[in-house]
PDB file of C-alpha atoms in Angstrom:
ATOM      1  CA  UNK V  29      10.976 -19.435  -4.144  1.00 74.00           C
ATOM      2  CA  UNK V  30      12.807 -16.167  -3.505  1.00 81.00           C
ATOM      3  CA  UNK V  31      15.776 -15.564  -1.239  1.00 86.00           C
ATOM      4  CA  UNK V  32      14.422 -12.659   0.808  1.00 89.00           C
ATOM      5  CA  UNK V  33      17.863 -11.755   2.160  1.00 90.00           C
ATOM      6  CA  UNK V  34      19.202 -11.190  -1.368  1.00 90.00           C
ATOM      7  CA  UNK V  35      16.091  -9.162  -2.227  1.00 89.00           C
ATOM      8  CA  UNK V  36      16.546  -7.015   0.891  1.00 91.00           C
ATOM      9  CA  UNK V  37      20.258  -6.534   0.166  1.00 91.00           C
ATOM     10  CA  UNK V  38      19.416  -5.185  -3.271  1.00 90.00           C
ATOM     11  CA  UNK V  39      16.606  -3.093  -1.833  1.00 90.00           C
ATOM     12  CA  UNK V  40      19.025  -1.706   0.766  1.00 89.00           C
ATOM     13  CA  UNK V  41      21.426  -0.614  -1.960  1.00 88.00           C
ATOM     14  CA  UNK V  42      18.546   0.990  -3.849  1.00 89.00           C
ATOM     15  CA  UNK V  43      17.143   2.733  -0.751  1.00 88.00           C
ATOM     16  CA  UNK V  44      20.521   4.031   0.398  1.00 84.00           C
ATOM     17  CA  UNK V  45      21.095   5.724  -2.939  1.00 76.00           C
ATOM     18  CA  UNK V  46      20.424   9.423  -2.329  1.00 50.00           C
ATOM     19  CA  UNK V  47      18.501  10.284  -5.481  1.00 51.00           C
ATOM     20  CA  UNK V  48      15.487   8.178  -4.508  1.00 46.00           C
ATOM     21  CA  UNK V  49      14.784  10.161  -1.353  1.00 47.00           C
ATOM     22  CA  UNK V  50      12.528   7.463   0.067  1.00 50.00           C
ATOM     23  CA  UNK V  51      14.592   6.197   2.925  1.00 47.00           C
ATOM     24  CA  UNK V  52      17.758   7.387   4.631  1.00 47.00           C
ATOM     25  CA  UNK V  53      19.621  10.344   3.233  1.00 44.00           C
ATOM     26  CA  UNK V  54      23.383   9.938   3.528  1.00 43.00           C
ATOM     27  CA  UNK V  55      24.347  13.512   2.676  1.00 45.00           C
ATOM     28  CA  UNK V  56      22.688  16.934   2.584  1.00 47.00           C
ATOM     29  CA  UNK V  57      20.996  17.676  -0.739  1.00 48.00           C
ATOM     30  CA  UNK V  58      23.084  20.764  -1.435  1.00 49.00           C
ATOM     31  CA  UNK V  59      26.336  18.804  -1.278  1.00 48.00           C
ATOM     32  CA  UNK V  60      25.229  15.818  -3.351  1.00 48.00           C
ATOM     33  CA  UNK V  61      27.661  14.924  -6.098  1.00 50.00           C
ATOM     34  CA  UNK V  62      30.520  17.132  -4.925  1.00 48.00           C
ATOM     35  CA  UNK V  63      32.606  14.282  -3.556  1.00 48.00           C
ATOM     36  CA  UNK V  64      33.026  10.847  -5.070  1.00 50.00           C
ATOM     37  CA  UNK V  65      31.217   8.072  -3.269  1.00 51.00           C
ATOM     38  CA  UNK V  66      33.319   6.372  -0.624  1.00 50.00           C
ATOM     39  CA  UNK V  67      31.019   3.364  -0.482  1.00 54.00           C
ATOM     40  CA  UNK V  68      31.696   0.315  -2.530  1.00 57.00           C
ATOM     41  CA  UNK V  69      28.946  -0.304  -5.004  1.00 76.00           C
ATOM     42  CA  UNK V  70      26.372  -2.926  -4.146  1.00 79.00           C
ATOM     43  CA  UNK V  71      24.051  -4.653  -6.587  1.00 82.00           C
ATOM     44  CA  UNK V  72      20.769  -2.788  -6.606  1.00 81.00           C
ATOM     45  CA  UNK V  73      17.234  -3.409  -7.792  1.00 80.00           C
ATOM     46  CA  UNK V  74      15.234  -1.398 -10.314  1.00 83.00           C
ATOM     47  CA  UNK V  75      12.968   1.463  -9.243  1.00 84.00           C
ATOM     48  CA  UNK V  76       9.792  -0.598  -9.662  1.00 87.00           C
ATOM     49  CA  UNK V  77      11.071  -3.391  -7.417  1.00 87.00           C
ATOM     50  CA  UNK V  78      12.392  -0.854  -4.924  1.00 88.00           C
ATOM     51  CA  UNK V  79       8.984   0.810  -4.717  1.00 89.00           C
ATOM     52  CA  UNK V  80       7.249  -2.541  -4.208  1.00 90.00           C
ATOM     53  CA  UNK V  81       9.610  -3.587  -1.405  1.00 91.00           C
ATOM     54  CA  UNK V  82       9.309  -0.081   0.037  1.00 92.00           C
ATOM     55  CA  UNK V  83       5.543  -0.641   0.241  1.00 91.00           C
ATOM     56  CA  UNK V  84       6.134  -3.858   2.183  1.00 93.00           C
ATOM     57  CA  UNK V  85       8.540  -1.965   4.456  1.00 93.00           C
ATOM     58  CA  UNK V  86       5.815   0.635   5.063  1.00 93.00           C
ATOM     59  CA  UNK V  87       3.457  -2.167   6.132  1.00 94.00           C
ATOM     60  CA  UNK V  88       6.115  -3.443   8.535  1.00 94.00           C
ATOM     61  CA  UNK V  89       6.686   0.059   9.911  1.00 95.00           C
ATOM     62  CA  UNK V  90       2.967   0.352  10.609  1.00 95.00           C
ATOM     63  CA  UNK V  91       2.840  -3.088  12.243  1.00 94.00           C
ATOM     64  CA  UNK V  92       6.163  -3.060  14.150  1.00 94.00           C
ATOM     65  CA  UNK V  93       8.393   0.042  13.897  1.00 94.00           C
ATOM     66  CA  UNK V  94      11.166  -1.658  15.880  1.00 94.00           C
ATOM     67  CA  UNK V  95      11.596  -4.432  13.288  1.00 95.00           C
ATOM     68  CA  UNK V  96      11.445  -1.821  10.536  1.00 95.00           C
ATOM     69  CA  UNK V  97      14.364   0.033  12.107  1.00 94.00           C
ATOM     70  CA  UNK V  98      16.349  -3.213  12.458  1.00 94.00           C
ATOM     71  CA  UNK V  99      15.937  -3.979   8.753  1.00 94.00           C
ATOM     72  CA  UNK V 100      16.938  -0.419   7.900  1.00 92.00           C
ATOM     73  CA  UNK V 101      20.054  -0.564  10.036  1.00 93.00           C
ATOM     74  CA  UNK V 102      21.130  -3.935   8.673  1.00 93.00           C
ATOM     75  CA  UNK V 103      20.225  -3.748   4.972  1.00 91.00           C
ATOM     76  CA  UNK V 104      20.132  -0.027   4.155  1.00 90.00           C
ATOM     77  CA  UNK V 105      22.891   1.298   6.408  1.00 90.00           C
ATOM     78  CA  UNK V 106      24.856  -1.971   6.332  1.00 88.00           C
ATOM     79  CA  UNK V 107      25.416  -2.312  10.091  1.00 91.00           C
ATOM     80  CA  UNK V 108      26.663  -5.752  11.139  1.00 93.00           C
ATOM     81  CA  UNK V 109      24.463  -7.833  13.429  1.00 92.00           C
ATOM     82  CA  UNK V 110      26.956  -7.651  16.316  1.00 94.00           C
ATOM     83  CA  UNK V 111      27.115  -3.853  16.067  1.00 93.00           C
ATOM     84  CA  UNK V 112      23.316  -3.678  16.211  1.00 92.00           C
ATOM     85  CA  UNK V 113      23.325  -5.961  19.253  1.00 93.00           C
ATOM     86  CA  UNK V 114      25.930  -3.804  20.992  1.00 93.00           C
ATOM     87  CA  UNK V 115      24.003  -0.643  20.149  1.00 92.00           C
ATOM     88  CA  UNK V 116      20.784  -2.063  21.612  1.00 91.00           C
ATOM     89  CA  UNK V 117      22.456  -3.881  24.496  1.00 92.00           C
ATOM     90  CA  UNK V 118      21.166  -7.305  23.446  1.00 93.00           C
ATOM     91  CA  UNK V 119      22.834 -10.446  22.129  1.00 93.00           C
ATOM     92  CA  UNK V 120      23.521 -10.825  18.433  1.00 92.00           C
ATOM     93  CA  UNK V 121      21.495 -14.042  18.385  1.00 94.00           C
ATOM     94  CA  UNK V 122      18.420 -12.114  19.529  1.00 95.00           C
ATOM     95  CA  UNK V 123      19.079  -9.569  16.775  1.00 94.00           C
ATOM     96  CA  UNK V 124      19.297 -12.427  14.253  1.00 95.00           C
ATOM     97  CA  UNK V 125      15.965 -13.837  15.456  1.00 95.00           C
ATOM     98  CA  UNK V 126      14.317 -10.429  15.190  1.00 95.00           C
ATOM     99  CA  UNK V 127      15.774  -9.874  11.717  1.00 95.00           C
ATOM    100  CA  UNK V 128      14.470 -13.278  10.672  1.00 95.00           C
ATOM    101  CA  UNK V 129      11.015 -12.324  11.919  1.00 95.00           C
ATOM    102  CA  UNK V 130      11.124  -9.042   9.969  1.00 95.00           C
ATOM    103  CA  UNK V 131      12.394 -10.793   6.829  1.00 94.00           C
ATOM    104  CA  UNK V 132       9.538 -13.277   7.102  1.00 94.00           C
ATOM    105  CA  UNK V 133       7.028 -10.446   7.339  1.00 95.00           C
ATOM    106  CA  UNK V 134       8.433  -8.745   4.230  1.00 94.00           C
ATOM    107  CA  UNK V 135       8.501 -12.069   2.356  1.00 92.00           C
ATOM    108  CA  UNK V 136       4.867 -12.663   3.338  1.00 92.00           C
ATOM    109  CA  UNK V 137       3.850  -9.189   2.155  1.00 92.00           C
ATOM    110  CA  UNK V 138       5.604  -9.706  -1.167  1.00 91.00           C
ATOM    111  CA  UNK V 139       4.001 -13.140  -1.572  1.00 89.00           C
ATOM    112  CA  UNK V 140       0.553 -11.712  -0.900  1.00 90.00           C
ATOM    113  CA  UNK V 141       1.170  -8.928  -3.431  1.00 88.00           C
ATOM    114  CA  UNK V 142       2.149 -11.606  -5.932  1.00 83.00           C
ATOM    115  CA  UNK V 143      -0.922 -13.759  -5.237  1.00 81.00           C
ATOM    116  CA  UNK V 144      -3.634 -11.131  -4.725  1.00 80.00           C
ATOM    117  CA  UNK V 145      -2.471  -8.288  -6.963  1.00 84.00           C
ATOM    118  CA  UNK V 146      -0.323 -10.232  -9.443  1.00 81.00           C
ATOM    119  CA  UNK V 147       2.654  -7.962  -8.711  1.00 82.00           C
ATOM    120  CA  UNK V 148       5.928  -9.716  -9.450  1.00 84.00           C
ATOM    121  CA  UNK V 149       9.459  -8.554  -8.746  1.00 81.00           C
ATOM    122  CA  UNK V 150      11.930  -8.391 -11.619  1.00 80.00           C
ATOM    123  CA  UNK V 151      14.744  -9.491  -9.291  1.00 82.00           C
ATOM    124  CA  UNK V 152      12.984 -12.747  -8.428  1.00 76.00           C
ATOM    125  CA  UNK V 153      14.839 -14.420 -11.286  1.00 74.00           C
ATOM    126  CA  UNK V 154      18.198 -13.341  -9.854  1.00 77.00           C
ATOM    127  CA  UNK V 155      17.327 -13.964  -6.200  1.00 75.00           C
ATOM    128  CA  UNK V 156      16.057 -17.520  -6.274  1.00 74.00           C
ATOM    129  CA  UNK V 157      16.716 -19.662  -3.242  1.00 71.00           C
ATOM    130  CA  UNK V 158      18.666 -22.773  -4.087  1.00 70.00           C
ATOM    131  CA  UNK V 159      17.195 -26.052  -2.940  1.00 66.00           C
ATOM    132  CA  UNK V 160      19.543 -27.910  -0.640  1.00 66.00           C
ATOM    133  CA  UNK V 161      17.793 -31.277  -0.642  1.00 66.00           C
ATOM    134  CA  UNK V 162      18.099 -33.568  -3.615  1.00 66.00           C
ATOM    135  CA  UNK V 163      16.294 -36.837  -3.961  1.00 65.00           C
TER     136      UNK V 163
END
């Protein structure tokens, strides 16, 4: 069982990297590489995994663009939940519920890709959810 939040954190680091060009661009292309990065490095996923998660994000964007934007703000841009709530004028608990709904959608898409198309993520080994209950 995968920890979808860890997967999305790694995807966010991958998508925010400017050379992929698939998501948000942080700097104009002509100025890329002139200044050292001011961001701290985050663990990222490989290009194959990033493309797979990006496909699931495209499905979410088609289904619910609002949830897609929330995931982008939180995981790609790294905005805290409270800042998102303040920006939208809603409570942070509502933002958390909406993020949970979006994460569930992405997890479902990835699970269906695994079952139907036999597409597996390389980062699944690193992003396993730990079982809390022991018997």
